[in-house]
XYZ file of C-alpha atoms in Angstrom:
780
model
C 0.000 0.000 0.000
C 1.370 3.464 -0.901
C 2.041 6.107 1.734
C -0.904 8.356 0.678
C -3.254 5.368 0.701
C -2.083 4.395 4.151
C -2.569 7.971 5.348
C -6.086 8.062 3.932
C -6.914 4.760 5.612
C -5.674 6.167 8.915
C -7.909 9.224 8.528
C -11.063 7.192 7.910
C -13.455 7.201 10.879
C -13.238 3.959 12.798
C -16.248 1.949 13.906
C -17.804 2.513 17.305
C -16.589 -0.908 18.425
C -13.009 -0.136 17.369
C -13.058 3.171 19.227
C -14.530 1.528 22.313
C -12.052 -1.319 22.195
C -9.146 1.110 21.931
C -10.448 3.022 24.942
C -10.884 -0.169 26.944
C -7.350 -1.247 26.015
C -5.950 2.009 27.390
C -7.846 1.513 30.644
C -7.142 -2.155 31.236
C -5.568 -1.461 34.621
C -9.009 -0.542 35.967
C -11.250 -2.651 33.722
C -9.319 -5.930 33.555
C -11.709 -8.122 35.560
C -14.743 -6.725 33.715
C -13.085 -7.377 30.354
C -12.460 -11.038 31.194
C -16.208 -11.436 31.796
C -17.182 -10.140 28.325
C -18.945 -12.470 25.869
C -16.740 -14.310 23.410
C -17.695 -12.279 20.327
C -16.701 -9.026 22.078
C -13.548 -10.496 23.581
C -12.454 -11.740 20.150
C -12.310 -8.197 18.797
C -10.596 -6.823 21.880
C -7.740 -9.313 22.250
C -5.653 -8.046 19.276
C -5.724 -4.534 20.793
C -4.164 -5.537 24.107
C -0.547 -5.167 25.129
C 1.516 -8.338 25.435
C 1.169 -8.143 29.201
C -2.628 -8.068 29.240
C -2.792 -10.536 26.357
C -0.818 -12.994 28.462
C -3.204 -12.475 31.373
C -6.196 -12.958 29.059
C -5.315 -16.588 28.316
C -7.728 -18.146 30.832
C -10.606 -15.874 29.836
C -10.031 -16.619 26.145
C -9.978 -20.340 26.817
C -13.264 -20.151 28.718
C -14.798 -18.282 25.776
C -13.534 -20.909 23.324
C -11.017 -18.536 21.725
C -7.381 -19.140 20.760
C -4.742 -16.470 21.166
C -2.200 -18.343 19.003
C -2.840 -16.316 15.792
C -2.372 -13.087 17.746
C 0.922 -14.249 19.242
C 2.106 -15.410 15.809
C 1.331 -11.976 14.352
C 3.137 -10.348 17.256
C 6.171 -12.484 16.456
C 6.129 -11.393 12.821
C 5.640 -7.717 13.736
C 8.180 -7.498 16.566
C 10.823 -10.166 15.970
C 10.707 -9.896 12.170
C 12.429 -13.251 11.718
C 11.342 -16.778 10.974
C 12.231 -18.972 13.946
C 14.013 -22.259 13.222
C 11.699 -25.275 13.044
C 8.692 -22.986 13.068
C 6.463 -25.828 11.901
C 7.103 -27.655 15.178
C 6.191 -24.716 17.458
C 3.052 -25.660 19.374
C 2.681 -22.561 21.564
C 3.468 -19.174 20.038
C 2.708 -17.427 23.337
C 5.568 -19.245 25.069
C 7.858 -18.811 22.067
C 7.229 -15.071 21.889
C 7.523 -14.366 25.624
C 10.665 -16.480 25.985
C 12.373 -14.656 23.109
C 10.999 -11.345 24.350
C 12.610 -11.972 27.755
C 15.986 -12.818 26.209
C 15.988 -9.821 23.866
C 15.041 -7.379 26.630
C 17.630 -8.890 28.979
C 20.427 -8.501 26.449
C 19.299 -5.056 25.293
C 18.566 -5.985 21.678
C 14.873 -5.035 21.869
C 13.636 -1.550 22.710
C 10.243 -1.915 24.375
C 9.436 1.719 23.587
C 9.478 0.905 19.877
C 5.999 -0.670 19.989
C 3.069 0.313 22.227
C 2.171 -3.340 22.670
C 5.479 -3.933 24.474
C 5.386 -0.933 26.778
C 3.108 -0.658 29.786
C 4.114 1.289 32.893
C 2.145 -1.120 35.078
C 4.320 -4.100 34.102
C 7.992 -5.043 34.154
C 8.931 -6.816 30.880
C 11.378 -9.198 32.576
C 9.143 -9.966 35.544
C 6.019 -10.581 33.489
C 7.658 -12.822 30.875
C 10.004 -14.762 33.197
C 7.476 -17.501 34.160
C 7.393 -18.561 30.503
C 11.178 -18.925 30.106
C 12.343 -22.537 30.037
C 15.540 -21.906 28.048
C 18.010 -19.046 28.430
C 21.314 -18.217 26.738
C 23.985 -16.055 28.383
C 26.689 -14.616 26.130
C 29.938 -12.689 26.023
C 30.696 -10.847 29.271
C 27.724 -12.378 31.132
C 25.884 -9.060 31.334
C 22.662 -11.049 31.614
C 23.876 -12.728 34.816
C 24.693 -9.343 36.343
C 21.260 -7.981 35.478
C 19.366 -11.010 36.767
C 21.144 -10.972 40.136
C 20.572 -7.251 40.642
C 18.450 -6.462 43.686
C 15.546 -5.040 41.671
C 15.274 -8.339 39.749
C 15.019 -10.574 42.806
C 11.489 -11.691 41.884
C 12.569 -12.345 38.288
C 15.275 -14.704 39.531
C 12.744 -16.472 41.749
C 10.458 -17.015 38.755
C 13.327 -18.372 36.682
C 14.237 -20.787 39.455
C 10.872 -22.432 38.928
C 10.548 -22.221 35.141
C 14.064 -22.499 33.653
C 15.159 -25.952 32.508
C 17.994 -25.281 30.042
C 20.826 -22.815 30.645
C 23.217 -22.126 27.773
C 26.494 -20.233 27.587
C 27.787 -19.017 24.230
C 30.850 -17.063 23.072
C 31.958 -16.365 26.640
C 34.769 -13.952 27.388
C 36.958 -13.562 30.437
C 35.353 -11.421 33.110
C 36.300 -9.797 36.405
C 35.583 -11.047 39.892
C 32.389 -9.027 40.392
C 30.817 -10.598 37.315
C 31.912 -14.050 38.445
C 30.279 -13.342 41.778
C 27.013 -12.589 39.961
C 27.390 -15.815 38.012
C 27.869 -17.772 41.259
C 24.664 -16.327 42.687
C 22.803 -17.097 39.459
C 24.009 -20.705 39.206
C 23.426 -21.327 42.893
C 19.813 -20.163 42.665
C 18.955 -21.720 39.292
C 20.772 -25.065 39.695
C 21.302 -25.749 43.384
C 17.919 -24.381 44.463
C 16.145 -24.276 41.104
C 14.932 -26.440 38.253
C 17.727 -26.197 35.669
C 18.429 -29.715 34.418
C 20.689 -28.963 31.447
C 23.803 -26.818 31.076
C 25.249 -26.324 27.592
C 28.330 -24.370 26.548
C 29.098 -23.394 22.951
C 31.925 -21.847 20.947
C 34.611 -20.853 23.430
C 37.869 -21.044 21.422
C 40.104 -19.872 24.303
C 38.228 -20.732 27.485
C 38.994 -19.016 30.767
C 39.961 -21.984 32.953
C 38.664 -20.412 36.138
C 35.303 -19.544 34.605
C 34.977 -22.928 32.900
C 35.758 -24.873 36.090
C 33.380 -22.637 38.007
C 30.481 -23.488 35.688
C 31.362 -27.188 35.591
C 31.746 -27.529 39.349
C 28.512 -25.730 40.166
C 26.685 -27.737 37.492
C 27.947 -30.867 39.251
C 26.546 -29.557 42.539
C 29.821 -28.595 44.227
C 30.355 -25.286 45.946
C 31.050 -23.773 49.287
C 28.491 -23.816 52.039
C 25.502 -21.589 51.466
C 26.600 -19.227 54.239
C 29.371 -18.054 51.909
C 26.918 -17.306 49.111
C 25.786 -13.902 50.262
C 23.002 -12.270 48.281
C 23.174 -8.490 48.693
C 24.850 -8.886 52.081
C 22.606 -11.657 53.414
C 23.392 -15.378 53.391
C 21.331 -17.622 51.125
C 18.075 -18.189 52.995
C 17.464 -21.538 51.346
C 20.897 -22.815 52.362
C 20.422 -21.498 55.869
C 17.100 -23.336 56.218
C 18.572 -26.551 54.825
C 21.605 -26.346 57.122
C 19.351 -25.774 60.126
C 17.202 -28.781 59.253
C 20.314 -30.870 58.617
C 21.856 -29.978 61.979
C 18.640 -30.926 63.743
C 18.514 -34.241 61.900
C 22.173 -34.897 62.640
C 21.684 -34.144 66.340
C 18.665 -36.448 66.558
C 20.477 -39.278 64.815
C 23.796 -38.819 66.612
C 22.983 -41.161 69.491
C 21.770 -43.891 67.165
C 24.865 -43.600 64.979
C 27.081 -43.791 68.036
C 25.404 -47.014 69.139
C 25.761 -48.537 65.712
C 29.315 -47.376 64.984
C 31.030 -50.445 66.404
C 28.603 -52.808 64.704
C 29.008 -50.969 61.373
C 32.770 -51.226 61.542
C 32.707 -54.957 62.245
C 30.259 -55.668 59.430
C 32.820 -54.669 56.782
C 31.111 -54.696 53.413
C 27.586 -54.650 54.853
C 26.088 -51.159 54.848
C 23.994 -50.083 57.835
C 21.452 -47.285 57.885
C 19.046 -45.879 55.353
C 20.007 -44.001 52.198
C 18.773 -40.805 53.812
C 21.162 -41.309 56.728
C 24.059 -41.876 54.353
C 23.189 -38.678 52.519
C 23.158 -36.863 55.846
C 26.672 -38.144 56.528
C 27.769 -36.934 53.148
C 26.293 -33.474 53.602
C 27.820 -33.198 57.044
C 31.243 -33.931 55.599
C 30.813 -31.414 52.797
C 29.024 -28.547 54.529
C 30.247 -25.575 56.512
C 32.613 -22.886 55.282
C 35.033 -23.741 58.086
C 34.884 -27.488 57.819
C 38.213 -29.301 57.924
C 39.554 -30.388 54.546
C 38.043 -33.607 53.267
C 40.688 -36.243 52.833
C 40.873 -39.894 52.016
C 40.422 -41.608 55.379
C 42.134 -44.722 54.116
C 45.479 -43.060 53.606
C 48.055 -43.863 56.283
C 50.657 -41.653 57.855
C 53.524 -43.550 56.343
C 52.114 -44.308 52.909
C 52.375 -41.044 51.037
C 52.584 -42.689 47.644
C 49.404 -44.738 47.795
C 46.905 -43.259 45.324
C 43.405 -42.422 46.470
C 41.113 -43.638 43.733
C 37.601 -42.575 42.804
C 36.008 -45.094 45.134
C 38.294 -44.851 48.111
C 36.283 -42.421 50.211
C 33.523 -44.277 51.985
C 30.430 -43.274 53.875
C 30.591 -42.490 57.549
C 29.964 -39.802 60.091
C 32.278 -36.789 60.125
C 35.096 -36.517 62.675
C 34.005 -35.351 66.088
C 37.234 -33.989 67.513
C 40.349 -32.212 66.363
C 42.509 -35.157 67.378
C 40.476 -37.451 65.152
C 40.760 -34.967 62.316
C 44.520 -34.919 62.592
C 44.929 -38.684 62.645
C 45.340 -40.685 59.469
C 44.511 -44.154 60.692
C 42.468 -46.303 58.331
C 38.739 -46.497 58.863
C 36.514 -49.477 58.058
C 35.499 -49.636 54.402
C 31.829 -49.564 53.424
C 31.589 -50.173 49.748
C 27.837 -50.352 49.426
C 27.272 -46.697 50.288
C 29.906 -44.187 49.382
C 30.319 -40.476 49.656
C 30.419 -38.644 46.373
C 33.736 -36.857 46.210
C 35.644 -36.676 42.982
C 39.126 -37.736 43.900
C 41.647 -39.322 41.632
C 45.184 -38.326 42.533
C 47.797 -39.264 45.097
C 47.422 -37.361 48.318
C 49.353 -36.862 51.506
C 47.695 -37.596 54.800
C 45.523 -35.040 56.495
C 48.240 -33.604 58.718
C 50.404 -32.717 55.708
C 47.559 -31.295 53.658
C 46.136 -29.220 56.454
C 49.101 -26.931 56.348
C 48.108 -25.738 52.894
C 44.490 -25.066 53.834
C 43.132 -21.668 54.657
C 39.609 -20.412 54.956
C 39.485 -17.444 52.573
C 36.414 -15.264 52.500
C 36.804 -14.892 48.738
C 34.362 -17.313 47.104
C 36.586 -17.868 44.123
C 39.544 -19.287 45.976
C 37.640 -22.548 45.703
C 38.007 -22.414 41.927
C 41.486 -20.921 41.843
C 42.622 -23.845 43.989
C 42.100 -26.242 41.079
C 45.319 -25.354 39.335
C 47.290 -24.940 42.556
C 46.109 -28.289 43.937
C 46.989 -30.052 40.738
C 50.544 -28.789 40.672
C 51.429 -28.388 44.337
C 50.551 -31.960 45.128
C 52.939 -33.176 42.486
C 55.853 -31.495 44.176
C 55.491 -33.791 47.177
C 55.588 -36.965 45.095
C 58.489 -38.808 43.595
C 58.397 -38.819 39.815
C 57.009 -41.959 38.259
C 59.120 -43.856 35.826
C 58.128 -44.360 32.229
C 56.994 -47.884 32.862
C 54.732 -47.123 35.797
C 50.984 -46.647 35.756
C 50.296 -48.200 32.376
C 46.673 -49.004 33.042
C 44.372 -49.064 30.048
C 40.689 -48.540 29.473
C 39.877 -51.919 30.965
C 42.045 -51.791 34.028
C 41.405 -54.336 36.712
C 40.046 -51.745 39.101
C 36.823 -50.347 37.721
C 36.935 -47.419 40.034
C 40.560 -46.575 39.555
C 41.560 -43.001 38.901
C 42.845 -41.651 35.638
C 46.504 -42.576 35.972
C 49.106 -43.391 33.437
C 47.302 -42.347 30.274
C 49.139 -40.241 27.780
C 46.681 -37.428 28.222
C 47.213 -37.414 31.976
C 51.011 -37.634 31.880
C 51.465 -34.369 30.033
C 51.642 -32.413 33.283
C 53.681 -34.959 35.101
C 51.096 -36.825 37.130
C 47.802 -38.611 37.317
C 44.367 -37.083 37.227
C 44.002 -33.843 39.152
C 41.940 -33.721 42.286
C 38.840 -31.611 42.261
C 39.255 -29.697 45.540
C 36.528 -30.576 48.053
C 37.810 -28.372 50.844
C 34.996 -26.539 52.603
C 32.459 -27.689 50.022
C 28.830 -28.646 50.117
C 27.096 -30.980 47.693
C 24.028 -29.349 46.201
C 21.554 -30.373 43.527
C 23.222 -31.007 40.137
C 22.058 -31.017 36.514
C 21.240 -34.147 34.515
C 22.566 -33.014 31.118
C 25.960 -31.490 30.294
C 26.888 -30.414 26.766
C 30.234 -28.939 25.694
C 30.453 -27.838 22.043
C 33.636 -26.435 20.460
C 35.397 -25.782 23.758
C 39.048 -26.951 23.842
C 39.735 -28.935 27.015
C 43.306 -29.054 28.280
C 44.729 -32.004 30.171
C 44.230 -30.167 33.459
C 40.600 -29.349 32.639
C 39.984 -32.944 31.574
C 41.330 -34.207 34.880
C 39.041 -31.833 36.752
C 36.064 -32.886 34.622
C 36.968 -36.550 35.118
C 36.875 -36.163 38.874
C 33.592 -34.299 38.727
C 32.106 -37.040 36.555
C 33.218 -39.771 38.943
C 30.521 -38.821 41.472
C 27.996 -37.003 39.272
C 25.235 -39.549 39.896
C 22.431 -37.310 38.607
C 24.064 -37.040 35.161
C 21.958 -38.738 32.487
C 23.255 -37.164 29.257
C 26.831 -36.168 28.424
C 27.779 -34.563 25.113
C 31.437 -33.752 24.333
C 31.727 -32.265 20.863
C 34.901 -30.927 19.251
C 36.837 -30.434 22.469
C 40.245 -31.559 21.169
C 40.385 -34.424 23.658
C 42.850 -36.622 21.760
C 44.595 -38.789 24.397
C 42.614 -37.124 27.184
C 39.620 -39.234 26.196
C 41.160 -41.909 28.452
C 41.013 -39.498 31.376
C 37.312 -38.816 30.761
C 36.622 -42.553 30.490
C 38.305 -43.081 33.845
C 35.855 -40.747 35.553
C 32.899 -42.344 33.754
C 34.097 -45.815 34.736
C 34.128 -44.757 38.376
C 30.676 -43.227 37.989
C 29.259 -46.456 36.511
C 30.269 -48.325 39.682
C 28.027 -46.104 41.769
C 24.710 -47.811 42.530
C 22.802 -44.595 41.804
C 24.457 -43.890 38.445
C 21.904 -42.603 35.923
C 24.097 -41.984 32.875
C 22.244 -43.276 29.818
C 23.387 -41.130 26.878
C 26.991 -40.432 25.828
C 27.939 -38.563 22.656
C 31.581 -37.942 21.749
C 32.646 -36.197 18.552
C 35.897 -34.566 17.484
C 38.069 -33.791 14.498
C 40.822 -36.333 15.174
C 40.439 -39.784 16.652
C 43.016 -40.923 19.185
C 42.161 -44.607 18.769
C 40.198 -46.669 16.241
C 36.461 -46.042 16.545
C 35.566 -49.655 17.308
C 38.157 -49.827 20.067
C 36.711 -46.695 21.651
C 33.199 -48.153 21.411
C 34.350 -51.329 23.130
C 36.103 -49.357 25.868
C 33.007 -47.241 26.523
C 30.631 -50.210 26.639
C 33.000 -52.130 28.901
C 33.068 -49.173 31.296
C 29.399 -48.181 30.941
C 27.229 -51.218 30.241
C 24.142 -49.330 31.431
C 24.252 -46.864 28.497
C 21.156 -46.677 26.294
C 22.624 -44.387 23.617
C 26.230 -44.172 22.437
C 27.385 -41.897 19.634
C 31.028 -41.781 18.531
C 31.995 -39.466 15.673
C 35.351 -38.398 14.230
C 36.219 -36.455 11.083
C 39.792 -37.574 10.509
C 42.352 -40.011 11.752
C 45.111 -38.827 14.036
C 47.182 -35.995 12.566
C 50.347 -38.056 12.723
C 49.494 -41.648 11.956
C 52.764 -42.709 13.498
C 51.619 -41.317 16.836
C 48.400 -43.339 16.777
C 48.444 -45.736 19.712
C 48.656 -49.407 19.085
C 45.473 -51.393 19.530
C 44.996 -52.020 23.205
C 44.981 -55.812 23.567
C 43.244 -55.866 26.934
C 40.487 -53.647 25.572
C 40.100 -55.305 22.190
C 40.200 -58.900 23.440
C 38.309 -58.555 26.703
C 34.733 -59.770 26.559
C 32.195 -56.969 26.656
C 29.592 -57.415 29.399
C 25.966 -57.539 28.344
C 24.805 -53.976 27.854
C 21.523 -52.073 27.782
C 22.466 -50.294 24.562
C 19.525 -49.342 22.341
C 21.070 -46.752 20.000
C 24.575 -46.979 18.503
C 25.906 -44.321 16.135
C 29.441 -44.530 14.734
C 31.018 -42.028 12.369
C 34.278 -43.480 11.111
C 37.142 -41.176 10.015
C 37.326 -43.073 6.716
C 38.261 -46.235 8.555
C 37.455 -49.679 7.151
C 34.430 -51.342 8.686
C 35.538 -54.747 9.939
C 32.555 -56.819 11.004
C 34.804 -58.969 13.193
C 35.431 -55.906 15.409
C 31.756 -54.952 15.442
C 30.601 -58.502 16.228
C 31.449 -58.478 19.991
C 29.651 -55.159 20.378
C 26.512 -56.452 18.687
C 26.601 -59.695 20.653
C 26.659 -57.721 23.897
C 23.839 -55.415 22.731
C 20.803 -57.663 22.462
C 18.518 -54.675 23.076
C 19.895 -52.657 20.147
C 17.085 -50.949 18.233
C 18.935 -48.375 16.149
C 22.304 -48.625 14.348
C 23.919 -45.869 12.307
C 27.174 -46.320 10.365
C 28.680 -43.204 8.815
C 31.685 -42.624 6.527
C 32.959 -46.187 6.737
C 34.765 -47.978 3.936
C 34.092 -51.607 3.071
C 37.448 -53.451 2.905
C 36.108 -56.244 0.671
C 32.919 -56.997 -1.327
C 31.820 -59.661 1.163
C 31.990 -57.359 4.202
C 28.473 -55.943 3.899
C 26.936 -59.408 3.457
C 28.758 -60.586 6.569
C 27.454 -57.549 8.460
C 23.870 -58.337 7.473
C 24.260 -61.900 8.713
C 25.622 -60.670 12.031
C 22.789 -58.142 12.393
C 20.172 -60.812 11.731
C 21.760 -63.152 14.261
C 22.693 -60.761 17.080
C 20.152 -57.915 16.975
C 16.618 -59.331 16.873
C 15.161 -56.023 18.124
C 16.794 -53.781 15.497
C 14.218 -51.345 14.094
C 16.266 -48.590 12.451
C 19.347 -48.985 10.264
C 21.230 -46.105 8.663
C 24.155 -45.890 6.259
C 25.599 -42.477 5.464
C 28.394 -41.784 2.997
C 29.100 -45.497 2.549
C 29.676 -46.545 -1.054
C 26.995 -49.162 -1.806
C 27.130 -48.870 -5.597
C 28.369 -52.466 -5.940
C 26.182 -53.953 -3.197
C 22.789 -54.115 -4.879
C 22.005 -57.590 -3.549
C 22.609 -56.547 0.050
C 20.515 -53.395 -0.403
C 17.550 -55.470 -1.565
C 17.998 -57.886 1.344
C 17.793 -54.979 3.768
C 14.672 -53.579 2.114
C 12.862 -56.868 2.510
C 13.869 -57.401 6.155
C 10.564 -57.727 8.049
C 12.061 -56.468 11.311
C 13.259 -53.064 10.075
C 10.868 -50.125 10.264
C 13.231 -47.392 9.071
C 16.077 -47.651 6.549
C 18.378 -44.826 5.509
C 20.749 -44.856 2.541
C 22.181 -41.324 2.666
C 24.746 -40.333 0.019
C 25.476 -44.004 -0.638
C 25.728 -43.751 -4.478
C 23.034 -46.390 -4.863
C 22.400 -45.796 -8.570
C 25.935 -44.910 -9.673
C 26.495 -48.143 -11.607
C 22.997 -49.615 -11.566
C 20.511 -50.419 -14.292
C 16.812 -49.637 -14.603
C 16.051 -53.133 -13.327
C 17.637 -52.312 -9.955
C 15.207 -49.439 -9.394
C 12.269 -51.694 -10.322
C 13.503 -54.323 -7.864
C 13.707 -51.714 -5.106
C 10.141 -50.567 -5.787
C 8.747 -54.101 -5.894
C 10.586 -55.068 -2.703
C 9.231 -52.068 -0.807
C 5.718 -52.737 -2.142
C 5.811 -56.225 -0.602
C 7.236 -55.105 2.753
C 4.374 -54.191 5.089
C 6.625 -53.445 8.088
C 8.799 -50.688 6.564
C 7.510 -47.262 7.695
C 10.256 -44.883 6.625
C 12.633 -44.880 3.638
C 15.276 -42.160 3.438
C 17.263 -41.786 0.224
C 18.931 -38.346 0.330
C 21.899 -37.654 -1.902
C 21.596 -40.651 -4.243
C 21.170 -38.846 -7.579
C 17.606 -39.921 -8.132
C 16.774 -37.207 -10.635
C 13.292 -36.695 -12.063
C 12.725 -40.084 -13.696
C 13.608 -42.156 -10.623
C 11.448 -39.957 -8.375
C 8.459 -40.461 -10.683
C 9.065 -44.223 -10.616
C 9.018 -44.237 -6.798
C 5.365 -43.184 -6.873
C 4.557 -46.780 -7.873
C 5.332 -47.836 -4.293
C 1.778 -46.682 -3.540
C 0.072 -48.367 -6.494
C -3.169 -50.297 -6.126
C -1.428 -53.691 -5.830
C 0.977 -52.485 -3.088
C 0.882 -53.789 0.483
C 3.436 -51.211 1.617
C 2.914 -49.292 4.861
C 5.474 -46.623 3.969
C 4.632 -43.358 5.754
C 7.747 -41.260 5.239
C 9.917 -40.721 2.179
C 13.020 -38.533 2.143
C 14.341 -37.556 -1.305
C 16.413 -34.521 -0.285
C 19.501 -33.532 -2.314
C 18.526 -35.601 -5.340
C 18.608 -33.074 -8.221
C 14.808 -33.027 -8.478
C 13.369 -30.296 -10.706
C 9.889 -28.751 -10.565
C 8.570 -30.608 -13.611
C 9.672 -33.946 -12.155
C 8.029 -33.145 -8.825
C 4.778 -32.219 -10.582
C 4.791 -35.459 -12.554
C 5.423 -37.421 -9.338
C 2.490 -35.601 -7.722
C 0.114 -36.395 -10.585
C 1.094 -40.050 -10.572
C 0.654 -40.218 -6.792
C -2.791 -38.634 -7.080
C -3.731 -41.291 -9.631
C -2.743 -44.103 -7.259
C -4.687 -42.493 -4.437
C -7.778 -42.315 -6.594
C -7.398 -45.993 -7.548
C -7.150 -46.933 -3.854
C -10.281 -45.065 -2.881
C -8.486 -42.028 -1.491
C -6.571 -43.884 1.225
C -2.794 -44.410 1.356
C -0.464 -44.558 4.388
C 1.890 -41.918 2.967
C 2.049 -38.883 5.312
C 5.469 -37.143 5.077
C 7.736 -36.108 2.196
C 11.079 -34.339 2.655
C 12.470 -32.306 -0.254
C 15.401 -30.314 1.108
C 18.080 -29.017 -1.284
C 16.478 -29.824 -4.595
C 16.348 -27.670 -7.709
C 12.835 -26.337 -7.209
C 13.873 -22.710 -7.752
C 14.433 -23.268 -11.474
C 10.706 -22.922 -12.202
C 8.946 -21.268 -9.270
C 5.450 -21.447 -10.773
C 5.604 -25.177 -11.528
C 7.193 -25.893 -8.164
C 4.429 -23.957 -6.385
C 1.724 -25.922 -8.197
C 3.381 -29.237 -7.367
C 3.833 -28.323 -3.696
C 0.246 -27.141 -3.294
C -1.099 -30.378 -4.761
C 1.289 -32.459 -2.672
C 0.274 -30.704 0.560
C -3.277 -31.885 -0.044
C -1.940 -35.444 0.097
C 0.797 -35.349 2.770
C 2.967 -33.100 4.902
C 5.770 -31.611 2.810
C 8.988 -30.229 4.300
C 11.212 -28.265 1.949
C 13.406 -25.181 1.845
C 14.275 -22.308 -0.493
C 17.661 -23.702 -1.466
C 19.654 -21.896 -4.173
C 20.348 -24.542 -6.804
C 23.164 -22.460 -8.304
C 25.242 -23.672 -5.387
C 24.751 -27.324 -6.356
C 27.833 -29.511 -6.441
C 29.487 -30.252 -9.753
C 29.023 -34.010 -9.437
C 25.248 -33.541 -9.780
C 25.534 -32.155 -13.275
C 25.503 -35.646 -14.776
C 21.758 -35.996 -14.154
C 20.694 -32.566 -15.397
């Protein structure tokens, strides 16, 4: 519309209802309750004229009147945010999406609320009103958001976030001063330790600040000083104070009973006495209090300074009751059934020696700064180990042994660093940790390993492009210790990096041997080790040891162009009877018979397999095996992605594929991206749904297949014909068309897509076909 036309439209007299609605909207502070009682037909016209704050409060009234506010929130998104959110088709609640983004943009200063009258109301605080809808928050750069949220005037905002926030993300962080770190401590303590955050993710930190990184990791794991040290605007944390008071009362009430049972507990050896709650009380007593004595391994003896204290050495028990007991280093009875949850993994001197290094600083951050000092100072007291010492591998005899002797842990001259537990308290911890593109040094890996060793709440761990190299052994050591804990919940592990330190199958075997309770394991590497000569020899104890029966359901392996040897995969599959999904990516087949052998092994060892995926595996000369997979009655989803299926095939091969799928009533999803289908093969695939087909295929993915608009239209017409022949009923529901050449004839493509959307759900994009790869030209 031109500017004069818009001006004329603005000058036209508005209807009486519009004028009344505008007046009501300006007076909502006084008329709110009366407005919610209006009939539905009046409320429908008023809702679009409300500010975002009153529109959010109108949700219950609109629901009672049978009205939906979703179209209004969607229009608000388009008007204010002016972007298309990713995966917009999957957004189920535009109110939550808008208010969550609105909160983030206001917090980071990228949205001026005065720019739109719908965002500005003097009766409401933008952060306070939108905070109950925020389940995911990202903090960036200098952590200005953390400073703002912990400001005194935003106390109620922080309280709301403690109840609503589930995912906390950090991205592109920079080093910051102590005052900002103090704000971050308060934020993490409230949102994790006393809140509902269950996932912490960190992204893109090329040169991480070690102190800041360890701070976030340790607080995510539930470690920090006693709540009395976490002052909020000059006052101790009220929640910590209440918990400490309740804990002291419980400890006092149970003290007499523990004293009576102490002798019996010590004589019982392996048998654990007392309830889990009592054991947790013991643990908290040992960890709490800003002036608690340093927590040491009670099993270390005065004269044995070189005995390592492994991840499982500290056992449950009541804290020392006198200074003389604290200063003694006599062994205490072991109780292996119920352990404390420290993260120890390095050699330590007895308590008397260590106590000399301990002070009780008021500065909160000495706890974090101690990480580096502890790691190095302790090494000065130890004799250097010889080259032949501590050569344990990923299947060492002690499942709870610390990370000692690995190449990644030797770089700084000693075994895994101790995470300092001096004057600490164990708080609530998150269940998901994700680290993307954050380089981890050997020292940081040792700290993370020790945190992981007692992180029993952890269910999902993602380590992506962290430059682990040999330090992967250090991480596995901590996970192995964690798996021995009876309350271990770890079920998902994803590891990806540029270079692989060991062959993929060896790493898979090591992980499953250490973590048989895993449900999902994903291992992905881009390239082999930079210097092939430095690649470690295959670990015989890891490669030959029998893998215990596992709970694995999903296995994803991305090989760095390594050959796929079924003989190495066989023990893994034999131990994974519950496997339901297998994905093999970027593997090479060393001989023509290898794929056939793999299919035999899969049929024999994985009766529950439902999904099988091959990506970037050359299957051009394996047509027989492809057809065998397509007729497997147990598989419900098959993916051949960029597998060059039709590179050297004939027209008969395509017909055999179609006929095989038509006869398979169990196959639900067929994904064929990147296989050079072209127009004529796409049109032929429509015959899968012909009148004589018994196929139950619901989803078809033909992305990146050089499909042009005229070919898509012909496919659509043929599909419509089959639907008509079958009385209008086919199982087909989803078609994916990403990265095809539909921009070459926009009008034809639009017609084809409109007709297809009447048949099924179509997911496509506006890809620029001029960027297509040269190897697609052959099918133009």
